[in-house]
Every structure is written in structure tokens, then in C-alpha cells.
Coordinates of C-alpha atoms in Angstrom, one line a residue:
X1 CA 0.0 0.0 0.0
X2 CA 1.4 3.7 -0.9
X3 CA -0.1 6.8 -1.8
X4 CA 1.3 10.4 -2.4
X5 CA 2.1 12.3 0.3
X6 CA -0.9 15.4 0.0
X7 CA 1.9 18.0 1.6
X8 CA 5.2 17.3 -0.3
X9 CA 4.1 15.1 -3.1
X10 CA 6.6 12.8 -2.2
X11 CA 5.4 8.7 -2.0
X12 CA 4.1 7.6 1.7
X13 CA 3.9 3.9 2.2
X14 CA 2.5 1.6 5.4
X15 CA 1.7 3.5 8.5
X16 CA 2.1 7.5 7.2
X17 CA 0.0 6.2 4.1
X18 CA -2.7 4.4 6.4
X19 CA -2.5 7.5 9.0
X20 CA -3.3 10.0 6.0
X21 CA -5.9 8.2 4.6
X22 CA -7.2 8.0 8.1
X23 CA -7.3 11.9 8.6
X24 CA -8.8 12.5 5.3
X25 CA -11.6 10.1 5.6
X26 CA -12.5 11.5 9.2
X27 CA -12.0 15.2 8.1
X28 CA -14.1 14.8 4.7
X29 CA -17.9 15.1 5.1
X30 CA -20.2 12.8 3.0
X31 CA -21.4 14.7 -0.3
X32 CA -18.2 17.0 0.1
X33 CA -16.2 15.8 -2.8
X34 CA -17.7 16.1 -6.6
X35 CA -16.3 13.1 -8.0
X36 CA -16.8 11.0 -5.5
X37 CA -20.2 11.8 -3.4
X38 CA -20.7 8.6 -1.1
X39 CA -16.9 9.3 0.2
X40 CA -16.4 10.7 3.3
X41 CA -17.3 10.0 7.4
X42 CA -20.3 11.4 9.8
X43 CA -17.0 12.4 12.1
X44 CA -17.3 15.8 11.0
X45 CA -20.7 16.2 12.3
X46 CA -19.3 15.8 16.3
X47 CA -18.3 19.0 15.6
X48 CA -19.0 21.5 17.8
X49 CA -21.4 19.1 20.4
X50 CA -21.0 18.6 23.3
X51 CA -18.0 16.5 25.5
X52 CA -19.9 13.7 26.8
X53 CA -20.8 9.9 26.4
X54 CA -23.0 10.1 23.1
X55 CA -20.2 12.2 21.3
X56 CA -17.8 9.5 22.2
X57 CA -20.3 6.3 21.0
X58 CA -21.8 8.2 17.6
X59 CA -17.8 9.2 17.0
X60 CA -16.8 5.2 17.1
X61 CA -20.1 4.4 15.1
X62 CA -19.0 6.8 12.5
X63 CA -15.2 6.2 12.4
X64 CA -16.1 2.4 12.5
X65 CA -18.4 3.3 9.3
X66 CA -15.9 4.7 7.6
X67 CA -12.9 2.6 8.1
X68 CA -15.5 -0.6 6.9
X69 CA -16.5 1.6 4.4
X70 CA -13.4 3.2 2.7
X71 CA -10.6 1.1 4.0
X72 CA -12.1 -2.2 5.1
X73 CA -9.2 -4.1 2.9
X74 CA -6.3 -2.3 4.9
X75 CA -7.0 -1.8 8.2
X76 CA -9.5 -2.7 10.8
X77 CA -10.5 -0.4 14.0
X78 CA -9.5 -1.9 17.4
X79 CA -10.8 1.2 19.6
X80 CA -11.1 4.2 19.7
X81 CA -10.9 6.9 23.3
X82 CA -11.0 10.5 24.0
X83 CA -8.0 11.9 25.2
X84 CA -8.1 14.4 27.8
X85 CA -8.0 17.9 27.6
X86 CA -8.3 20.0 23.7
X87 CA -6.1 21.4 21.6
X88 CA -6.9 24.4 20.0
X89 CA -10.8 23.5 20.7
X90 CA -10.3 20.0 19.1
X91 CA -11.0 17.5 21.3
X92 CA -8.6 14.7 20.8
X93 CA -9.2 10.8 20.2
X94 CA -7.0 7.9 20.1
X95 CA -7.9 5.6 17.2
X96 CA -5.9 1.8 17.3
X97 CA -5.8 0.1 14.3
X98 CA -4.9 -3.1 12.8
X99 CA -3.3 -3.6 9.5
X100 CA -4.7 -6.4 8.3
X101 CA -1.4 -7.5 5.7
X102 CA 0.6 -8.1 9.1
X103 CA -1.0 -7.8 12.4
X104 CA 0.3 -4.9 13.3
X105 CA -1.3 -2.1 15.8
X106 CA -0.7 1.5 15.9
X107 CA -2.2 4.4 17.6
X108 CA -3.2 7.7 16.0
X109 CA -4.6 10.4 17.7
X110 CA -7.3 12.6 15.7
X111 CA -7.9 16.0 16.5
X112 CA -12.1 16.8 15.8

């Protein structure tokens, strides 16, 4: 698996691919993207609510949606946990995934 790296152009392969692809999908509301209409997450939408319980569950729903959706041959969610504290007014989430071509798991944390 490789893609192109959207800042440098430069080609991103395993985790930095998977982590970018991750980011994008979580940052990219459905119907945002001409070409591509079904693409995109409900992540967006937590927005802006407030910290509690329900943001957390509908943010795994959606996350899990998307990852089955859009990357479903490359990785699979593990969990997902809000992090204490914001940055910037994000409120930050750890997200564990497993590549499915080795086993591996990894942590990223997404800022929404």
C-alpha cells in the first residue's frame, strides 16, 4: 500500500500512508467531494457538540463506518478513546488500528 504524500508530493507507504488516509476520511464530510459523493465519514458532524458519552459512542459508530466503508481491505479499527483535555478546541481521540497484511497495531490520535 502507498499513496502520495498530499503536503510534499513525495510517495508515503505503510503507517504515514494508512494515518493519511485516516485523517482525510475522518476530516471529509459525505457529499463534500464532486467526483466522489458517497466518500467521506459522519466524524465531521461531532463537531462543535457537546463532551460527553453520546459524542464519544456516535464518533466510534462513525469512524467504524468509515474505516468498513473506505478502508475495510487495509485496516481494521481496534478502539477508539477520547484523550483528555483539547487542543486548539479539538477535542482529541486515540484511534488503534490493525493492518490487516501483518498484524500490526498502531495508535493515532485525531484532533475533531
Amino acid at each position: 500500500m502507498q499513496g502520495m504524500d498530499r503536503h510534499t508530493g513525495e510517495i508515503i507507504t505503510g503507517w504515514e500512508y494508512i494515518f493519511q488516509s485516516v485523517d482525510d476520511l475522518f476530516t471529509t464530510r459525505f457529499r463534500e467531494r464532486a467526483e466522489r459523493r458517497p466518500y467521506g465519514s459522519a466524524v465531521p458532524d461531532a463537531i462543535d457538540r457537546p463532551i460527553n458519552d453520546d459524542l464519544v459512542l456516535d464518533v466510534f459508530v462513525a469512524a467504524a463506518e468509515a474505516i468498513d466503508a473506505w478502508l475495510s481491505g487495509i485496516v481494521r479499527l481496534v478502539d477508539i478513546q477520547m484523550l483528555d483535555g483539547t487542543v486548539d478546541g479539538k477535542t482529541r481521540f486515540s484511534v488503534m488500528l490493525e493492518r490487516l497484511d501483518n498484524g500490526d497495531v498502531a495508535s493515532y490520535e485525531a484532533l475533531l
